[in-house]
mmCIF file of C-alpha atoms in Angstrom:
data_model
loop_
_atom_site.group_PDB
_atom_site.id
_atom_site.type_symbol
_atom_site.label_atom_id
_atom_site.label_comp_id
_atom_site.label_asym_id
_atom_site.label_seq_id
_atom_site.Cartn_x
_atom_site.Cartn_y
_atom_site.Cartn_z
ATOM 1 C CA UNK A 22 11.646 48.181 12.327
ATOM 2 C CA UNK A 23 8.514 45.723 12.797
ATOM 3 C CA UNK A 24 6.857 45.960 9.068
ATOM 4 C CA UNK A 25 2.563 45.779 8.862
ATOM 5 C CA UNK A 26 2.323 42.038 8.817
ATOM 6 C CA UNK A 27 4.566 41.570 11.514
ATOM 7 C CA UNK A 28 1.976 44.170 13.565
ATOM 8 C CA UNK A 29 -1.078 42.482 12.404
ATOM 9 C CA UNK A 30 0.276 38.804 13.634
ATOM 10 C CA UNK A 31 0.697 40.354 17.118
ATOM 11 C CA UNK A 32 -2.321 41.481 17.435
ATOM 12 C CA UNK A 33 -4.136 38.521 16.205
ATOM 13 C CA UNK A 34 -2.350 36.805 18.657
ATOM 14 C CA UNK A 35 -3.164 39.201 21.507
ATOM 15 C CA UNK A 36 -6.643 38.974 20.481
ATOM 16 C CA UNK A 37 -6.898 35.405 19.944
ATOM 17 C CA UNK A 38 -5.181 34.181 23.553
ATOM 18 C CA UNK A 39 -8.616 34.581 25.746
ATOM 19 C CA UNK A 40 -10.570 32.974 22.728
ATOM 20 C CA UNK A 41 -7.861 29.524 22.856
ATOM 21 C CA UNK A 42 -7.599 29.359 26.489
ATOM 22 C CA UNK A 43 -11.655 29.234 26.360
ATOM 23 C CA UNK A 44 -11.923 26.733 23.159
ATOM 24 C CA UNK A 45 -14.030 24.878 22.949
ATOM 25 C CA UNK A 46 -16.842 27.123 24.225
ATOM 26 C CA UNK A 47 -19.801 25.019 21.728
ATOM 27 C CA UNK A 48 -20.111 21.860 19.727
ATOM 28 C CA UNK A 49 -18.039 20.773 17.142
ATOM 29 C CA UNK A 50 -19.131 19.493 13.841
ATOM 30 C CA UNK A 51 -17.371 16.553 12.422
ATOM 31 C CA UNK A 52 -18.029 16.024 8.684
ATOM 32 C CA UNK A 53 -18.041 12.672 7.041
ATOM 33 C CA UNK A 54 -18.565 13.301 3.188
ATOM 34 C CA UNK A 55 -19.875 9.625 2.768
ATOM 35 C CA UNK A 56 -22.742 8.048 3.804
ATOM 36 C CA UNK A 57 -23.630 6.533 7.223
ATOM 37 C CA UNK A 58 -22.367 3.142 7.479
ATOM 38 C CA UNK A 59 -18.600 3.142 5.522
ATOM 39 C CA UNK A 60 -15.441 2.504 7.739
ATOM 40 C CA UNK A 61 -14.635 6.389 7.729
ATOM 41 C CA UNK A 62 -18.344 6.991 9.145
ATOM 42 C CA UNK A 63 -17.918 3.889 11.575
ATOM 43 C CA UNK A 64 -14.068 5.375 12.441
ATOM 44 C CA UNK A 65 -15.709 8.897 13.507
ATOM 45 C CA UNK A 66 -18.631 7.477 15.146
ATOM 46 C CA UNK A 67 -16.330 5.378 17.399
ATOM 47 C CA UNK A 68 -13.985 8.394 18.099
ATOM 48 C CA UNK A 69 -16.633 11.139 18.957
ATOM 49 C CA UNK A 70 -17.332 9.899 22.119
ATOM 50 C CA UNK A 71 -14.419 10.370 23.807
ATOM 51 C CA UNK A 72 -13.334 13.371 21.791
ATOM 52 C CA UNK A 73 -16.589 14.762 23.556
ATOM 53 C CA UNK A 74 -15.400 13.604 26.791
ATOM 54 C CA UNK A 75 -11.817 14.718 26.423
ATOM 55 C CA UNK A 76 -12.915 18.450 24.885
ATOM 56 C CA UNK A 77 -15.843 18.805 27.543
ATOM 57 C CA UNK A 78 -18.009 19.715 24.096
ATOM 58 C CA UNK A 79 -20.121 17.273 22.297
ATOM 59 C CA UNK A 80 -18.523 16.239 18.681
ATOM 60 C CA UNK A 81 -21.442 15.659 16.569
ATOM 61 C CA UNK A 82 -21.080 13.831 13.332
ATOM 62 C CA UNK A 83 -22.648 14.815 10.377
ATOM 63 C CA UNK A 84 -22.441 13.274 7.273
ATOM 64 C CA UNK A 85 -22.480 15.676 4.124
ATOM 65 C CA UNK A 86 -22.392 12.925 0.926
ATOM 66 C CA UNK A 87 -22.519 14.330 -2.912
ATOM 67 C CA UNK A 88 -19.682 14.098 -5.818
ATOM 68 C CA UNK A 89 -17.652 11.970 -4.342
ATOM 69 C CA UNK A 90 -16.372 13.562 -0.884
ATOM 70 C CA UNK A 91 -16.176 17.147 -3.053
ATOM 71 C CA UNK A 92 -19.801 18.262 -1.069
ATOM 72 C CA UNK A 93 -18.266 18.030 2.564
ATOM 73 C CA UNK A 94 -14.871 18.569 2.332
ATOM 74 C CA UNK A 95 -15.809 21.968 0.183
ATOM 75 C CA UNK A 96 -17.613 22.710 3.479
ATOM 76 C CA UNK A 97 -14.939 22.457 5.610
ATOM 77 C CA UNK A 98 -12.736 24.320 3.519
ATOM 78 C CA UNK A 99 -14.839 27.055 3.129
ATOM 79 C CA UNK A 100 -16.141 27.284 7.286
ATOM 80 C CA UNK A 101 -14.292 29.806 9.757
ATOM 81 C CA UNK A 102 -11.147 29.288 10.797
ATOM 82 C CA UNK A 103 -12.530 28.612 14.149
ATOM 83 C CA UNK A 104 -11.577 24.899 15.199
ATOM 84 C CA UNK A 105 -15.885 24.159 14.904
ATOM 85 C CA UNK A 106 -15.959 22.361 12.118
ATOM 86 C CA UNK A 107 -13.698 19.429 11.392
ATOM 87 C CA UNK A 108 -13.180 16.912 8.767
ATOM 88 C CA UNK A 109 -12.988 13.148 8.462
ATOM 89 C CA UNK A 110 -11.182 12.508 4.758
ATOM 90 C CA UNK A 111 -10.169 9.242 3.292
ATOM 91 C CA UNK A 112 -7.027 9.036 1.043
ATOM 92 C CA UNK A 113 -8.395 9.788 -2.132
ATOM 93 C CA UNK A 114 -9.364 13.512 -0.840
ATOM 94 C CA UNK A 115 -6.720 15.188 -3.140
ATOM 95 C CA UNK A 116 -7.804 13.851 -6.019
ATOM 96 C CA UNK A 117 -10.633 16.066 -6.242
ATOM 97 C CA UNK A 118 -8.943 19.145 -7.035
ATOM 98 C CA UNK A 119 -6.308 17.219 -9.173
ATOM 99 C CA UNK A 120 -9.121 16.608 -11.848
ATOM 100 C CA UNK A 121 -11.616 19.181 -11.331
ATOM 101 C CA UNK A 122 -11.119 22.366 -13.774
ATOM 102 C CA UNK A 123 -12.816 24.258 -11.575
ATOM 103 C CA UNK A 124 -12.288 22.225 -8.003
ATOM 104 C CA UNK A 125 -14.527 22.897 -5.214
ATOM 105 C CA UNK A 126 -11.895 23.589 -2.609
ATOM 106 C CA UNK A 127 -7.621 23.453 -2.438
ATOM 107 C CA UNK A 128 -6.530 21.016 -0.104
ATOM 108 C CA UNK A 129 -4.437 24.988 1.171
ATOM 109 C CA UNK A 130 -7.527 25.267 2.118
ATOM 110 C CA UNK A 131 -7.536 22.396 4.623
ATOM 111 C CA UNK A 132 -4.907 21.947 7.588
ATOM 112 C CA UNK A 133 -3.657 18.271 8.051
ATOM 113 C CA UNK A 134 -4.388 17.451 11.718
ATOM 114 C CA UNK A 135 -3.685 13.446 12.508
ATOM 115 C CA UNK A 136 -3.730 10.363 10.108
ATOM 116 C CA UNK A 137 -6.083 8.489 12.532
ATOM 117 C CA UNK A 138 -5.835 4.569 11.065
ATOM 118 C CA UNK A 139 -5.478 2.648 7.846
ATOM 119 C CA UNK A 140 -7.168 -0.570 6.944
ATOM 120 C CA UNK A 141 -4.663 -2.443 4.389
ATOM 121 C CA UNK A 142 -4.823 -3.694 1.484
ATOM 122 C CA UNK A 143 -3.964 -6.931 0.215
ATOM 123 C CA UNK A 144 -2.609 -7.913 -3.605
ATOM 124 C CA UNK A 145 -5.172 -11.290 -4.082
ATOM 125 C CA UNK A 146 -5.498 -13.522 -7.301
ATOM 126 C CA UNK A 147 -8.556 -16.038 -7.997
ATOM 127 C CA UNK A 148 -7.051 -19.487 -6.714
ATOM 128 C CA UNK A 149 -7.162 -20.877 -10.168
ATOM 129 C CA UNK A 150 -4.603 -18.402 -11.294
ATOM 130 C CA UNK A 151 -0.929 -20.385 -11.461
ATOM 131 C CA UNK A 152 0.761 -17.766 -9.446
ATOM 132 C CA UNK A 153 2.193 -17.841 -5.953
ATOM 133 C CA UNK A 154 4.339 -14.546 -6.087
ATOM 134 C CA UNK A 155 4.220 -10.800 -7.204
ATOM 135 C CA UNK A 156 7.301 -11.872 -9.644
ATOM 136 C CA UNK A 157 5.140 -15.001 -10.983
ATOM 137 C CA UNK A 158 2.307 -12.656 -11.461
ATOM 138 C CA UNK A 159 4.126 -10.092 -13.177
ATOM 139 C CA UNK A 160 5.930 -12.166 -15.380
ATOM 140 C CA UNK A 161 1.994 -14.129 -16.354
ATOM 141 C CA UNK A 162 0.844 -10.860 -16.938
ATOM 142 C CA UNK A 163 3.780 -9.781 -19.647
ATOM 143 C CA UNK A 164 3.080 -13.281 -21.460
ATOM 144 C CA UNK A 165 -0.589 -11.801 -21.489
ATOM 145 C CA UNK A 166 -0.136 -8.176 -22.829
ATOM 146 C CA UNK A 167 -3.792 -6.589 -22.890
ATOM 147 C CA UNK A 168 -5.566 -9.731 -22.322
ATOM 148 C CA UNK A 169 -5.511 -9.382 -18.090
ATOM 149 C CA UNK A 170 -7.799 -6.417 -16.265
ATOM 150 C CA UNK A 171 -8.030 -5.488 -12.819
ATOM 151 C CA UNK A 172 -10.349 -4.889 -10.265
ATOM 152 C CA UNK A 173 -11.183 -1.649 -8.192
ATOM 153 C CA UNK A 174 -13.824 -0.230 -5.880
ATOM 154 C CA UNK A 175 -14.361 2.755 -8.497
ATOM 155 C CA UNK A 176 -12.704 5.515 -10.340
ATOM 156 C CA UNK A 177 -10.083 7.396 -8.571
ATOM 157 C CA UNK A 178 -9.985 5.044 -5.590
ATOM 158 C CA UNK A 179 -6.438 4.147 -4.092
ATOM 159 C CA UNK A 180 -6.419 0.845 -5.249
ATOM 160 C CA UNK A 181 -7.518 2.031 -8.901
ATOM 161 C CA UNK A 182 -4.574 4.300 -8.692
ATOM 162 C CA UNK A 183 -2.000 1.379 -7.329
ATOM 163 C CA UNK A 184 -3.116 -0.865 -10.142
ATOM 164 C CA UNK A 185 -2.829 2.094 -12.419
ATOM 165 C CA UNK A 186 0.828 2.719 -11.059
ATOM 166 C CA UNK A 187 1.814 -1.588 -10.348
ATOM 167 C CA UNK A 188 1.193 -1.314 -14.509
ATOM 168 C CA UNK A 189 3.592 1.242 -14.699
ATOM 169 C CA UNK A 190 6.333 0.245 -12.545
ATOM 170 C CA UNK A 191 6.159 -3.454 -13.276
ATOM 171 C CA UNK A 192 5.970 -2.819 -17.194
ATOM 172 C CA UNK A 193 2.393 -4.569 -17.348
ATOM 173 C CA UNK A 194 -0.747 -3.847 -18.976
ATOM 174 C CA UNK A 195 -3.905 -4.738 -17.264
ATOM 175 C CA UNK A 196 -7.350 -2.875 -17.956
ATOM 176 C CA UNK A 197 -8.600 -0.912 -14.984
ATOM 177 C CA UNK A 198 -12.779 -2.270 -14.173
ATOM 178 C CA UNK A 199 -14.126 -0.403 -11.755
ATOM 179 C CA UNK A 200 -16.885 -1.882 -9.590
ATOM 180 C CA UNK A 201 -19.377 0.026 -6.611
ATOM 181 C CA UNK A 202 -17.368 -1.287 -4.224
ATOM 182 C CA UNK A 203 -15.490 -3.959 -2.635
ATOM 183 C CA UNK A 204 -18.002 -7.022 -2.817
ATOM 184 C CA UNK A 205 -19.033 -6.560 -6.529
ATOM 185 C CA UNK A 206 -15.478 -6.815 -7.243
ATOM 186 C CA UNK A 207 -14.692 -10.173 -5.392
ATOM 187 C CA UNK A 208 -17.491 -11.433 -6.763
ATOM 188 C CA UNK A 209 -16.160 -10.995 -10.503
ATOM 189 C CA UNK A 210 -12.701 -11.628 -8.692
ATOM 190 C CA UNK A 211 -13.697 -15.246 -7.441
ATOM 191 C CA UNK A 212 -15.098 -15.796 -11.023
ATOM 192 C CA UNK A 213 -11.690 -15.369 -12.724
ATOM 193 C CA UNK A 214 -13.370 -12.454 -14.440
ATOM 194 C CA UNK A 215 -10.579 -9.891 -13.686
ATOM 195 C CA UNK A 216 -7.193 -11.296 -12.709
ATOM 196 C CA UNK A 217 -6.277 -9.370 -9.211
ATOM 197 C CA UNK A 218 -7.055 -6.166 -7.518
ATOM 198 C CA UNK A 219 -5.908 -4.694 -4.053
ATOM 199 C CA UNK A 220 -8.658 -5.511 -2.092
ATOM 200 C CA UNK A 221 -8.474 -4.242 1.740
ATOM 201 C CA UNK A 222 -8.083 -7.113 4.371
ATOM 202 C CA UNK A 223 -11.268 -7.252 5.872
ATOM 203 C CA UNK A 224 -13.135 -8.067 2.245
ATOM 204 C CA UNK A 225 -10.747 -10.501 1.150
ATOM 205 C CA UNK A 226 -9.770 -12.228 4.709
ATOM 206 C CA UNK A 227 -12.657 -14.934 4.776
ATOM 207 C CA UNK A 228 -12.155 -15.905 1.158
ATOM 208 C CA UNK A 229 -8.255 -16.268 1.983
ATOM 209 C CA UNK A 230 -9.178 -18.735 5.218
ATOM 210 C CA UNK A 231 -11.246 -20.769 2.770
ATOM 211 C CA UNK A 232 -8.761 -20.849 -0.093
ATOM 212 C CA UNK A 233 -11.058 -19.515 -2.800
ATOM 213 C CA UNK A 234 -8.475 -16.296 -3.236
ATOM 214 C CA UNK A 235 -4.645 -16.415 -2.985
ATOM 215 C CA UNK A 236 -2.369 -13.376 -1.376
ATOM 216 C CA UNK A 237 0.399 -12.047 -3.036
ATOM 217 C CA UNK A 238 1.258 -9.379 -0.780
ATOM 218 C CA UNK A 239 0.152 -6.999 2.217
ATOM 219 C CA UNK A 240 0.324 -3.154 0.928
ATOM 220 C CA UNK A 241 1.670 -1.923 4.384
ATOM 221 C CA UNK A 242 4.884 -0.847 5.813
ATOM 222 C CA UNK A 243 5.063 -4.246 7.479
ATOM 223 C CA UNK A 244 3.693 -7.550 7.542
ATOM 224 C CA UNK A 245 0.435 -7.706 8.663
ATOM 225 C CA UNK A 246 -0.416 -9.811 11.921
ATOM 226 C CA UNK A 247 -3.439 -11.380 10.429
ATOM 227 C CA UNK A 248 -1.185 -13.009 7.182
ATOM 228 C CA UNK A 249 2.289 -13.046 8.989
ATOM 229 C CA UNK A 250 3.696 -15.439 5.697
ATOM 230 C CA UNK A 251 2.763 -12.859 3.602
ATOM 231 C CA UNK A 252 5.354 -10.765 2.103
ATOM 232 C CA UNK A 253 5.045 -6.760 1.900
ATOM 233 C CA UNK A 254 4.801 -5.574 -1.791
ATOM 234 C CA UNK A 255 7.798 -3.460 -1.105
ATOM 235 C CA UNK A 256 9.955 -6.965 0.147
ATOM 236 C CA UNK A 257 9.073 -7.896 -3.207
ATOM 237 C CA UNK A 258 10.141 -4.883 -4.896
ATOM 238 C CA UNK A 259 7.509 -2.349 -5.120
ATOM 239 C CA UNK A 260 7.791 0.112 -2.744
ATOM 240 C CA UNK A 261 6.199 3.076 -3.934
ATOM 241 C CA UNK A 262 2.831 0.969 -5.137
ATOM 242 C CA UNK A 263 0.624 2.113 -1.978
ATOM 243 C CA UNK A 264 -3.541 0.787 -1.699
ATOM 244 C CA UNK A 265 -4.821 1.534 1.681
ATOM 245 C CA UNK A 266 -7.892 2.677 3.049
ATOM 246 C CA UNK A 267 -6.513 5.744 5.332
ATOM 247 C CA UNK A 268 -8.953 8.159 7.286
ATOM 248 C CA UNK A 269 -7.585 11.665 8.615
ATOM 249 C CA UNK A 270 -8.586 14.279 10.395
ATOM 250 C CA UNK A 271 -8.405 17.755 9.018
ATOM 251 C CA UNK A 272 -9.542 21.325 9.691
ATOM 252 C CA UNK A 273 -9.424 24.284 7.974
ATOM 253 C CA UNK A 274 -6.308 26.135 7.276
ATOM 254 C CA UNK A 275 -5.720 29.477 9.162
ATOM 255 C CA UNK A 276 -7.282 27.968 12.226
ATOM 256 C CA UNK A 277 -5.049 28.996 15.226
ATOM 257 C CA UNK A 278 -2.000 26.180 16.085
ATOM 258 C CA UNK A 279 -3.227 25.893 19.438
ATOM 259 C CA UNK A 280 -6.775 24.885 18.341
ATOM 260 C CA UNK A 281 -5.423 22.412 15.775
ATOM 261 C CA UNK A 282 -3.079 20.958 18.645
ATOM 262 C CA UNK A 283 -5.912 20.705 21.010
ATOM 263 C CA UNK A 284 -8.331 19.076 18.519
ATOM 264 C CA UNK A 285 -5.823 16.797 16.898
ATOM 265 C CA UNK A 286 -4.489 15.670 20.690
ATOM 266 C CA UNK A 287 -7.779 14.956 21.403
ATOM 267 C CA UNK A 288 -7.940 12.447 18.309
ATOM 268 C CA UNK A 289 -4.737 10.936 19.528
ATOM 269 C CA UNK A 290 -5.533 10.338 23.174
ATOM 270 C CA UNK A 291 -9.228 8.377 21.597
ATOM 271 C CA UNK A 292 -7.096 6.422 19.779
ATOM 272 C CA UNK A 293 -5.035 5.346 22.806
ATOM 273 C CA UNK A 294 -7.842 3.494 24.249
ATOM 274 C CA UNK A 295 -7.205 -0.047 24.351
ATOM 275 C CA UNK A 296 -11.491 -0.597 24.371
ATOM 276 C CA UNK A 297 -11.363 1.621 21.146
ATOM 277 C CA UNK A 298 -8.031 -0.117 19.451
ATOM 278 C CA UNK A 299 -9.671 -3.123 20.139
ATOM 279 C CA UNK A 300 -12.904 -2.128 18.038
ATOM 280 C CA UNK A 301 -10.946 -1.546 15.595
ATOM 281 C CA UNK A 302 -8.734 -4.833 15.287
ATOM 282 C CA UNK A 303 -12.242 -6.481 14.596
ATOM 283 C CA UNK A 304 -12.813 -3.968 12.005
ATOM 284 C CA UNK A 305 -9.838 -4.782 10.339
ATOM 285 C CA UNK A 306 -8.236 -1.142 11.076
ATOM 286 C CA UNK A 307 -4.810 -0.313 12.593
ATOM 287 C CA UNK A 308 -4.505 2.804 14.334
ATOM 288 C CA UNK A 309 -2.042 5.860 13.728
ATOM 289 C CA UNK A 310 -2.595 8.860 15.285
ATOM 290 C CA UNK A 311 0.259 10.681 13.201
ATOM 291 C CA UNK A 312 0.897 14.318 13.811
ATOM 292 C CA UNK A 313 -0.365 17.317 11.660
ATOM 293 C CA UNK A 314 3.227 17.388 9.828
ATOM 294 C CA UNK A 315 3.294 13.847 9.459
ATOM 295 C CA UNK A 316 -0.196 13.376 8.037
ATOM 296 C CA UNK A 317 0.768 16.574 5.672
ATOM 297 C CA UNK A 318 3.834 14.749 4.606
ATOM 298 C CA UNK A 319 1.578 11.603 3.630
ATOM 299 C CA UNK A 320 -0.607 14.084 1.407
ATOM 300 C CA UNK A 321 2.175 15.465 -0.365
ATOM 301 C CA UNK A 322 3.413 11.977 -1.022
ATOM 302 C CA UNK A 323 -0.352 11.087 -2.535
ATOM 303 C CA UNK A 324 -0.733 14.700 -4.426
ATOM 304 C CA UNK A 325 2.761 13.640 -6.380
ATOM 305 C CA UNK A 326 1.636 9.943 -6.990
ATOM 306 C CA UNK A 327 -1.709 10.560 -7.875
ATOM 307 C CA UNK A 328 -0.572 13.703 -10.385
ATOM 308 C CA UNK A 329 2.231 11.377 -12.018
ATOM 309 C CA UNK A 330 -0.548 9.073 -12.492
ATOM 310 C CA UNK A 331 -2.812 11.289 -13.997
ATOM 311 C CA UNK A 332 -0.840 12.433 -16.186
ATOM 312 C CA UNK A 333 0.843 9.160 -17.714
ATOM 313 C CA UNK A 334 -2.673 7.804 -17.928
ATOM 314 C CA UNK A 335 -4.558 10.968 -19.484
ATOM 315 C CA UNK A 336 -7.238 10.805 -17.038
ATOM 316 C CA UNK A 337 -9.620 12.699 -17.642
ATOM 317 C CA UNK A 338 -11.641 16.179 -15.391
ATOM 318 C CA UNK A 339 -14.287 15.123 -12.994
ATOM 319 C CA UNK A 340 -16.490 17.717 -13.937
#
């Protein structure tokens, strides 16, 4: 005997078939919840034109900004199940929910299509620290209990949450500063004001060719090809410490596989372009182009790090 739900999936799929083999029949949105002008707004920029091309629809991208990300990606979560209305998230997109008491959307509410690219990080120290190695650093900073801070590009960013976690697994304690971004931190970096942070490649790369900043390790699952004598922080025993800047694609959940397929393909086949991969090299970005169940495995991986984190620290609701 075929129960009710088993009836009602049949006939959504009856009555979905001539609406998939027709998708896209408009434009589709693609939501940036940042402002214009970030690497996750220059990342979706770059891809919508061949997404367009690819889908035979224009992909037009908006950007939605308020409380950090929590404005757009509530959108998303909350628009029909239709395939129209997409979302470009960076990695820090869980932690919204995580510390809201009443949080603006469930990441069940959003369907993990493609982890699109990453731009690394990189462990760096002021040049006039006398440290060549994560196990040098680690040891300065136990002789130095409370007296050492580090730096990050805000609260709840990855690379506050890897410093928050490199204190825990390497038995340090550093105070967390948070800074509006990237170049107010290597500023106060290059001063010896705060002894390291995970900066991503592309801020700290000119101050490494110059010598004014020293690299402890690339956080990546290899070397990277721009510091080839740099070791990975897991070759040096920390493999579960992860900073990255990583952009996804998303849409939201109970949107039919086919359309996810279609729209996440779509993503993948962009980032085949050698023009495209070549952009962005000089942006300091490597492409992915996971699948849907590989991006969703990445998330769960974040959701439990960032919760353990949360909770050993006491961090506190964003609302």
């Amino acid at each position: 005997m075929i129960g009710r739900r088993s009836l009602l999936a049949i006939g959504a799929t009856t009555l979905a078939a001539p609406a998939l083999a027709a998708w896209p029949e408009r434009s589709i949105r693609l939501v940036v919840p940042f402002g214009a002008g970030g690497p996750l707004d220059a990342l979706a920029r770059l891809l919508a034109p061949p997404m367009s091309e690819d889908l035979g629809q224009p992909v037009v991208v908006e950007n939605r900004t308020g409380a950090g990300g929590a404005i757009g990606s509530a959108e998303v979560a909350r628009s029909a199940p239709d395939g129209y209305t997409a979302l470009m998230a960076g990695v820090n997109l869980p932690v919204v929910p995580l510390l809201s008491r009443n949080p603006p959307f469930r990441m069940e509410d959003l369907a993990p299509l493609s982890r699109l690219a990453v731009i690394p990080h990189v462990m760096v120290v002021p040049a006039s620290l006398p440290v060549a190695t994560v196990a040098e650093f680690v040891a300065y900073a136990k002789a130095r209990p409370g007296r050492l801070s580090f730096a990050s590009f805000g609260v709840t960013t990855s690379n506050h949450f890897a410093g928050e976690l490199m204190n825990i697994r390497a038995g340090i304690d550093l105070t967390h500063v948070p800074y509006r971004g990237g170049a107010a931190a290597i500023t106060d970096l290059l001063a010896g004001r705060v002894a390291y942070m995970f900066s991503t490649l592309p801020d700290a790369l000119p101050f490494l060719r110059d010598g004014q900043l020293k690299p402890l390790a690339a956080i990546h699952s290899e070397r990277l090809r721009w510091l080839p004598d740099v070791p990975t922080l897991a070759e040096q025993g920390f493999p579960d410490v992860v900073s990255e800047s990583a952009f996804g694609l998303l849409l939201r959940a109970g949107t039919p596989e086919a359309i996810q397929l279609r729209l996440g393909d779509a993503a993948r086949r962009a980032l085949a372009s050698a023009p495209l991969r070549d952009r962005l090299d000089g942006m300091g970005m490597v492409p992915v182009g996971s699948s849907g169940a590989e991006f969703a495995a990445l998330i769960e991986r974040d959701i439990r790090a960032f919760s353990d984190i949360i909770r050993h620290t006491g961090m506190t609701s964003l609302d």
